[in-house]
mmCIF file with all atom_site columns, C-alpha atoms in Angstrom:
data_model
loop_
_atom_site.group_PDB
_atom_site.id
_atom_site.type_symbol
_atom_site.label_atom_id
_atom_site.label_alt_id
_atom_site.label_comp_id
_atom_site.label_asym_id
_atom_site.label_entity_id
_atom_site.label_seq_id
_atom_site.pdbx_PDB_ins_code
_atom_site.Cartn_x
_atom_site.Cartn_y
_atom_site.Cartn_z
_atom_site.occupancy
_atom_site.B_iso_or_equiv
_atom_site.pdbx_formal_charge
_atom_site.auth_seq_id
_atom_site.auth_comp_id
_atom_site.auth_asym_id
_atom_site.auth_atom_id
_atom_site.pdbx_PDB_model_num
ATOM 1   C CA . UNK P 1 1   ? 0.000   0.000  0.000  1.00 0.00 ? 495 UNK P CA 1
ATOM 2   C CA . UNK P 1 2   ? 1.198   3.296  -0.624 1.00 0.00 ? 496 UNK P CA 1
ATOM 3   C CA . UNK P 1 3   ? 1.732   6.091  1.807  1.00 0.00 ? 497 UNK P CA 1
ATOM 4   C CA . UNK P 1 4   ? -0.631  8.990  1.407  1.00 0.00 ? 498 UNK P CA 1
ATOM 5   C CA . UNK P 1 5   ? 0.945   12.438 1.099  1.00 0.00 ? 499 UNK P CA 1
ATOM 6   C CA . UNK P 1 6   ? 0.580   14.870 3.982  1.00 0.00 ? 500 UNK P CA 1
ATOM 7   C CA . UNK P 1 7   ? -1.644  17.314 1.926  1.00 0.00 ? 501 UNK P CA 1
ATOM 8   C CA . UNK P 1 8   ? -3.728  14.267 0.728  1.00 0.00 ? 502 UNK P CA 1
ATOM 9   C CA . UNK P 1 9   ? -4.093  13.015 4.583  1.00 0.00 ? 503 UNK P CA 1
ATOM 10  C CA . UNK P 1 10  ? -4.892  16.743 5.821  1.00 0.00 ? 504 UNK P CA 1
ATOM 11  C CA . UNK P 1 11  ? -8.196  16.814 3.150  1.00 0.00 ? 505 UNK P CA 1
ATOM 12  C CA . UNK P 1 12  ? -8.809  13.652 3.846  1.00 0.00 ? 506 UNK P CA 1
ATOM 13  C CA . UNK P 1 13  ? -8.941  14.690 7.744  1.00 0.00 ? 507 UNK P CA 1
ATOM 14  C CA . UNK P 1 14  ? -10.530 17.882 7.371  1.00 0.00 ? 508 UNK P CA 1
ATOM 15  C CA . UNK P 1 15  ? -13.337 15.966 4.826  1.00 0.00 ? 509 UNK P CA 1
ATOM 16  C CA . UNK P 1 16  ? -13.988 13.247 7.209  1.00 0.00 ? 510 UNK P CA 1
ATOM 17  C CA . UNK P 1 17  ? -14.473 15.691 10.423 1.00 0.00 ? 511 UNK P CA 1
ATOM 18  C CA . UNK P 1 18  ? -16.518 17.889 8.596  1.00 0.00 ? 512 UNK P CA 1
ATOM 19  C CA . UNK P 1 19  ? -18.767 15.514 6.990  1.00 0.00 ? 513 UNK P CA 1
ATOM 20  C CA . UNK P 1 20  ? -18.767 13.739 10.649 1.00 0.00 ? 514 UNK P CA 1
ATOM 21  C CA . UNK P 1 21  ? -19.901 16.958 11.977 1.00 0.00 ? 515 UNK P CA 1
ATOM 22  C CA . UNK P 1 22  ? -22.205 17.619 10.315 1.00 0.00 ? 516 UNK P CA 1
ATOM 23  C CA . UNK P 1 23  ? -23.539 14.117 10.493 1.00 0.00 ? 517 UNK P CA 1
ATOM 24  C CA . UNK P 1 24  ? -23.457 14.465 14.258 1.00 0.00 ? 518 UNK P CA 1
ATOM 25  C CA . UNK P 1 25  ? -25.271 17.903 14.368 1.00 0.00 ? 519 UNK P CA 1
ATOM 26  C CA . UNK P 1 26  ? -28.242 16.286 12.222 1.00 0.00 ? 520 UNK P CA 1
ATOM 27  C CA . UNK P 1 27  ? -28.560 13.015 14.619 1.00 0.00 ? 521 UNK P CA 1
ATOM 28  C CA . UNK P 1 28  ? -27.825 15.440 17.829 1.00 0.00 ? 522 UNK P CA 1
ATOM 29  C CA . UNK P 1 29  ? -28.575 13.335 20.829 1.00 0.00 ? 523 UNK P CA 1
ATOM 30  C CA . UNK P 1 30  ? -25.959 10.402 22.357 1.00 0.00 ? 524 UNK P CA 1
ATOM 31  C CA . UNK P 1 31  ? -25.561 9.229  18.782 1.00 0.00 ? 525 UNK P CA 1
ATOM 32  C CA . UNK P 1 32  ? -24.839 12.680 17.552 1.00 0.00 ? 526 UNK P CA 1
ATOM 33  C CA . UNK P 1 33  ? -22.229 12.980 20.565 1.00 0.00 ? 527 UNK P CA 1
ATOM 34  C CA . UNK P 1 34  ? -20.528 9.870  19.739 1.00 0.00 ? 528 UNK P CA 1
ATOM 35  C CA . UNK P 1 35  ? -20.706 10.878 16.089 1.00 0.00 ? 529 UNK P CA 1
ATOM 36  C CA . UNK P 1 36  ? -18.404 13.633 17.211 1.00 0.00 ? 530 UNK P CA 1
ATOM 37  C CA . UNK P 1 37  ? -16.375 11.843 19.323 1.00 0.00 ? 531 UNK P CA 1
ATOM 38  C CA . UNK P 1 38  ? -15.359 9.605  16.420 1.00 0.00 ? 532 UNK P CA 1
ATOM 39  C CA . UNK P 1 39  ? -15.248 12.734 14.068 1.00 0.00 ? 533 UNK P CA 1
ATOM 40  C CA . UNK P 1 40  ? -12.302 14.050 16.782 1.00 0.00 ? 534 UNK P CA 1
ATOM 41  C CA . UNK P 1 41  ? -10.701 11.051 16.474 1.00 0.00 ? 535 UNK P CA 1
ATOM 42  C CA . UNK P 1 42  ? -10.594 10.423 12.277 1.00 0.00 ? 536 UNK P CA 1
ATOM 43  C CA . UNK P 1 43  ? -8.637  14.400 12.614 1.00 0.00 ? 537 UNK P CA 1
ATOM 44  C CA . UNK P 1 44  ? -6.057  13.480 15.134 1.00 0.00 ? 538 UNK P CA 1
ATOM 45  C CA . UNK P 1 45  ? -5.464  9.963  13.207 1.00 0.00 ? 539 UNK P CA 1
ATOM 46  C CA . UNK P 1 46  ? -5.381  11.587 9.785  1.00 0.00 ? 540 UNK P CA 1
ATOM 47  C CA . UNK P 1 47  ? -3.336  14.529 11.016 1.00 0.00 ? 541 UNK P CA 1
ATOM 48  C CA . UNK P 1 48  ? -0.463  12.771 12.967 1.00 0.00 ? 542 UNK P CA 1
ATOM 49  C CA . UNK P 1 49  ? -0.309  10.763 9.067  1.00 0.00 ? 543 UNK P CA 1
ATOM 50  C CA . UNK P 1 50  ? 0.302   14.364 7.766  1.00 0.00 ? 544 UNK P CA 1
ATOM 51  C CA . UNK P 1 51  ? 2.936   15.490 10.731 1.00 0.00 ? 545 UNK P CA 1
ATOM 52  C CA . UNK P 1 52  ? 4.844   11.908 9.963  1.00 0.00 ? 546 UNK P CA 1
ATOM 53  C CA . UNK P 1 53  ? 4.845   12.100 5.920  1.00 0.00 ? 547 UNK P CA 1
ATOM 54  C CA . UNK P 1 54  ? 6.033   16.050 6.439  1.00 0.00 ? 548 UNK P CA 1
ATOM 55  C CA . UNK P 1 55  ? 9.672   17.113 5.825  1.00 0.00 ? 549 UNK P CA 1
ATOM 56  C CA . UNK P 1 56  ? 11.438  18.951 8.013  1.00 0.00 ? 550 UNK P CA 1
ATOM 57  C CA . UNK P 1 57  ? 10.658  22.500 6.189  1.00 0.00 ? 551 UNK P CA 1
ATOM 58  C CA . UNK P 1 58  ? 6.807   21.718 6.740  1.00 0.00 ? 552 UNK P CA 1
ATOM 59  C CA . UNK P 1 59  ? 6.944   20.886 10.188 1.00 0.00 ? 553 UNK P CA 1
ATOM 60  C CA . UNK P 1 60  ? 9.177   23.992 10.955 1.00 0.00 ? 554 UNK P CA 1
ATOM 61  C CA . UNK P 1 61  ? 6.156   26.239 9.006  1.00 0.00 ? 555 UNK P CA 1
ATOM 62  C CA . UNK P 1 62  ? 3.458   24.243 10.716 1.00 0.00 ? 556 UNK P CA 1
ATOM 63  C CA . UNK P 1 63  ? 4.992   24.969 14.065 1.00 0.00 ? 557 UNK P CA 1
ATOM 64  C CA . UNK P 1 64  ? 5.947   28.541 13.463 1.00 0.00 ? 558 UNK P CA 1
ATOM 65  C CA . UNK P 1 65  ? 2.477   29.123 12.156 1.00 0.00 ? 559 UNK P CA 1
ATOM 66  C CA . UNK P 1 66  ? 0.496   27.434 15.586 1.00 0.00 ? 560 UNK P CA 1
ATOM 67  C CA . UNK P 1 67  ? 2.868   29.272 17.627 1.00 0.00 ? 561 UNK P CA 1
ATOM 68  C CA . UNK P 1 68  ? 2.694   32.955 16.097 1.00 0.00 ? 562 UNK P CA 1
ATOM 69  C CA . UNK P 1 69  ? -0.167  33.157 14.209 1.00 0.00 ? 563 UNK P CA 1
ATOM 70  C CA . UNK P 1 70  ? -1.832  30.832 16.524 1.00 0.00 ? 564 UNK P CA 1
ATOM 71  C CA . UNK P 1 71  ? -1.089  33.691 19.119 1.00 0.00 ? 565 UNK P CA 1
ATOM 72  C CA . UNK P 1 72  ? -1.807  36.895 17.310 1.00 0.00 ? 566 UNK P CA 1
ATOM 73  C CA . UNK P 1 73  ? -5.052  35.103 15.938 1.00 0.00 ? 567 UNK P CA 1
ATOM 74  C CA . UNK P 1 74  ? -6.418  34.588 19.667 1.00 0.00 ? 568 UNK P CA 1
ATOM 75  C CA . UNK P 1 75  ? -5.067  38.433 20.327 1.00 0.00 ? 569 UNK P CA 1
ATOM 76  C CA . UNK P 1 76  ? -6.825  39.664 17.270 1.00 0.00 ? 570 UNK P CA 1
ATOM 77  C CA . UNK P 1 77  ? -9.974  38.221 17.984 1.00 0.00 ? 571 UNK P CA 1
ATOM 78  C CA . UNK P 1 78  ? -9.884  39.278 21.904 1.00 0.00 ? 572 UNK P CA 1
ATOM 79  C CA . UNK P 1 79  ? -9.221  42.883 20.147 1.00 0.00 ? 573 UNK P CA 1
ATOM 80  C CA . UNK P 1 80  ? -12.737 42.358 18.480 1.00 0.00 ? 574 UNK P CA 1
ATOM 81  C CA . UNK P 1 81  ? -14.389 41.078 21.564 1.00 0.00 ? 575 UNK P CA 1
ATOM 82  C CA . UNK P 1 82  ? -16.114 44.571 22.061 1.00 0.00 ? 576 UNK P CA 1
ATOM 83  C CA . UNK P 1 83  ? -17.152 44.820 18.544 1.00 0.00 ? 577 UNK P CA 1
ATOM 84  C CA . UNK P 1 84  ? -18.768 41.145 18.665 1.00 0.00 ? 578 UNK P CA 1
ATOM 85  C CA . UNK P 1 85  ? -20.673 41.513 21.795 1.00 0.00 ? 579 UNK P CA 1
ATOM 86  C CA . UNK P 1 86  ? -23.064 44.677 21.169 1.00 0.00 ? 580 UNK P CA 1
ATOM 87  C CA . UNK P 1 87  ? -26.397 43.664 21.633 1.00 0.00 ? 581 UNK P CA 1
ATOM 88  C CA . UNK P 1 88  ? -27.569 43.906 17.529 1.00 0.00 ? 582 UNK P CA 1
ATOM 89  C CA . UNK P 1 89  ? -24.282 41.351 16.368 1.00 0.00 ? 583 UNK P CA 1
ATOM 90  C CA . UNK P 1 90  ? -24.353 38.824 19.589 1.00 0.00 ? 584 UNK P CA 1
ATOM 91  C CA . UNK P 1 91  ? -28.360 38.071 19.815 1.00 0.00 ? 585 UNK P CA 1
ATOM 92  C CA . UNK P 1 92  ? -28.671 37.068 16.731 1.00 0.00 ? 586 UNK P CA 1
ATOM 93  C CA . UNK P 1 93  ? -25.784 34.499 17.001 1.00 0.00 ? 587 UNK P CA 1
ATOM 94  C CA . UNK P 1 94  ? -26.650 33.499 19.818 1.00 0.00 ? 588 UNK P CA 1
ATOM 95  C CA . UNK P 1 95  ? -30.603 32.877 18.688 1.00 0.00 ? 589 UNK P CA 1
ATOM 96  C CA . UNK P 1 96  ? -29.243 30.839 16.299 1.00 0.00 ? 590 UNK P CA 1
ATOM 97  C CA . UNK P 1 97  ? -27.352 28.975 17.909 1.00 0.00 ? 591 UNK P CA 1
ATOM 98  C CA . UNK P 1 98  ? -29.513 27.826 20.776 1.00 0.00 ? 592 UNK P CA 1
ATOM 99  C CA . UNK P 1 99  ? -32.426 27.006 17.671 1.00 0.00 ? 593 UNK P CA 1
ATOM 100 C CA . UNK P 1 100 ? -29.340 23.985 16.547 1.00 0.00 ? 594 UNK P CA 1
ATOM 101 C CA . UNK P 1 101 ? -28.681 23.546 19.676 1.00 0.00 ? 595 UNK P CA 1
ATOM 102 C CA . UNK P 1 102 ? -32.255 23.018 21.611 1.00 0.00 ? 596 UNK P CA 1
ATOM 103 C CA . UNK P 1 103 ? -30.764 23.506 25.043 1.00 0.00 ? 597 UNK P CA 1
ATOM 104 C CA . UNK P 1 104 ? -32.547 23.422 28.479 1.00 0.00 ? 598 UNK P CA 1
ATOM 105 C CA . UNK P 1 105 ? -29.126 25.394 30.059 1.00 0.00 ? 599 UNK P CA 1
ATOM 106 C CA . UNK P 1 106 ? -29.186 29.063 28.595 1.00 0.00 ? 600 UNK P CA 1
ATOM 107 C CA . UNK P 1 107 ? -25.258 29.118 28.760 1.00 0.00 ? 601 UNK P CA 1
ATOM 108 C CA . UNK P 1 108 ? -24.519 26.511 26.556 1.00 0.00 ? 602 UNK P CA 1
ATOM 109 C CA . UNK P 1 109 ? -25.303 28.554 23.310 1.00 0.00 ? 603 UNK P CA 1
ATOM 110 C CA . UNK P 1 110 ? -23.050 31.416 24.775 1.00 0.00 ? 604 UNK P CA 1
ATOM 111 C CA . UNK P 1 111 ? -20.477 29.143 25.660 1.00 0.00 ? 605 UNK P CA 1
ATOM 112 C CA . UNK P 1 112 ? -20.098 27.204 22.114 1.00 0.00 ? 606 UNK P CA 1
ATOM 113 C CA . UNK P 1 113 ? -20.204 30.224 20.398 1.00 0.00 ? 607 UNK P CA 1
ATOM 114 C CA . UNK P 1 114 ? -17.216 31.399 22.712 1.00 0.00 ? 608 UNK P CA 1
ATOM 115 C CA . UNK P 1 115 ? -15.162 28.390 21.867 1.00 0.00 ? 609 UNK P CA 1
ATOM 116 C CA . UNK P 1 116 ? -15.888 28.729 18.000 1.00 0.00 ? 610 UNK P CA 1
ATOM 117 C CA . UNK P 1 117 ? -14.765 32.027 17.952 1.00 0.00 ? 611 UNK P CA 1
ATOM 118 C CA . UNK P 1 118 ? -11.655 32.090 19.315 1.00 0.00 ? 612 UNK P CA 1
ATOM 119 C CA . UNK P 1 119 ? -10.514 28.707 17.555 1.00 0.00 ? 613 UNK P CA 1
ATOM 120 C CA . UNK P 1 120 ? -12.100 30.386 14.431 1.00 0.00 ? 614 UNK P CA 1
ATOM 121 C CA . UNK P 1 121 ? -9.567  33.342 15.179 1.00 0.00 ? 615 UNK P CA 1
ATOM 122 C CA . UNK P 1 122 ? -6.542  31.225 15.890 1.00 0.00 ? 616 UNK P CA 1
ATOM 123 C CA . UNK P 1 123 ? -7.189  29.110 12.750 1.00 0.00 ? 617 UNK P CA 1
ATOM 124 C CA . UNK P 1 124 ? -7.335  32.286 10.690 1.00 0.00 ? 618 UNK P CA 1
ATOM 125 C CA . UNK P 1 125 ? -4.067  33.475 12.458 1.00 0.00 ? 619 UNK P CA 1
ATOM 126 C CA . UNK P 1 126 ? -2.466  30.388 11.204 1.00 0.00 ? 620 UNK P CA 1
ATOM 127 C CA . UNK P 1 127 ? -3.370  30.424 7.674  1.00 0.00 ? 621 UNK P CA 1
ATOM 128 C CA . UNK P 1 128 ? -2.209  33.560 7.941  1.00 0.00 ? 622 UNK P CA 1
ATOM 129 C CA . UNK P 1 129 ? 1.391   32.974 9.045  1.00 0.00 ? 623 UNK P CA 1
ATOM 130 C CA . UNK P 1 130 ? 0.945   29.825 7.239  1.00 0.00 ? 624 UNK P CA 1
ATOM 131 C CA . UNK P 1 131 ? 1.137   31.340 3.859  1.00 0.00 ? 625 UNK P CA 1
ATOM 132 C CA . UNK P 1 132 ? 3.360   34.051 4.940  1.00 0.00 ? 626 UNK P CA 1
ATOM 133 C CA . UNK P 1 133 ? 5.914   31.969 5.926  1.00 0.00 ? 627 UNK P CA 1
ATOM 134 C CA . UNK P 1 134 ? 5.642   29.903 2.128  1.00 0.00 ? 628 UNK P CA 1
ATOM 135 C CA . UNK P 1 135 ? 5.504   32.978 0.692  1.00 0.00 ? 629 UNK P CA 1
ATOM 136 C CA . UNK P 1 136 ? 8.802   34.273 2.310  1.00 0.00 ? 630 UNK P CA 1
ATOM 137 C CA . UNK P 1 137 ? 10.279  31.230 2.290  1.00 0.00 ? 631 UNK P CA 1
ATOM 138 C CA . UNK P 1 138 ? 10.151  29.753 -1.452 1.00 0.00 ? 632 UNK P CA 1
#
C-alpha cells in the first residue's frame, strides 16, 4: 500500500471531520455525541499521518504558524471582543445557535459560540502565518 501524502491526509482529515460533523449535528442526541467523538478522532489519526509524511521544512512552518499566528489570531480576535458583543451582532448568534442547539441550560449557546470564535480566530491566524511563511520562504 502506498503512503498517502501529507496534503492528501490533511483533506482527507478535514473531509472526514466535517462531513462527521455535520452528520453528528443532524442526529444530535448520544448518537450525535458519539458521532463527534469519532469525528475528533478520524482528525487526530489523519493529522499525525500528515505530521509523519512532512519534511522537516513543513513541520518547521506548521509549528511557526500554531505558535505565532496561533497567538496573534487569539489576540486579534480578543481585540474584536467589544465589537462582537453589542447587543444587535451577539443576539442574533446566539438565537441561532440555541435554535441547533435546543438547550434546556441558557449558557450553553453562549459558551459554544465562545469556543468557536476564538478557535475560528486562531485558525485564521495560522493560515495567515501559514502562507506568509511559504511565501517568504520559497
Amino acid at each position: 500500500m502506498n503512503r498517502l501524502s501529507a496534503r492528501a491526509c490533511r483533506i482527507i482529515a478535514a473531509l472526514g471531520f466535517w462531513g462527521m460533523i455535520a452528520l453528528a449535528v443532524m442526529i444530535r442526541g448520544t448518537g450525535g455525541l458519539l458521532i463527534a467523538y469519532a469525528a475528533i478522532v478520524w482528525l487526530a489519526a489523519f493529522s499525525l499521518q500528515a505530521w509523519r509524511t512532512q519534511d522537516e521544512f513543513e513541520r518547521a512552518a506548521q509549528k511557526f504558524s500554531w505558535v505565532f499566528g496561533g497567538l496573534f489570531g487569539l489576540m486579534g480576535s480578543l481585540a474584536l471582543l467589544p465589537l462582537v458583543t453589542q447587543p444587535g451582532v451577539i443576539a442574533p448568534m446566539l438565537d441561532w445557535v440555541a435554535g441547533m442547539l435546543e438547550a434546556s441550560d441558557p449558557v450553553a449557546p453562549a459558551f459554544l459560540l465562545g469556543v468557536v470564535y476564538i478557535v475560528l480566530g486562531q485558525l485564521v491566524g495560522f493560515l495567515v502565518c501559514w502562507v506568509g511563511w511559504h511565501v517568504a520562504k520559497r
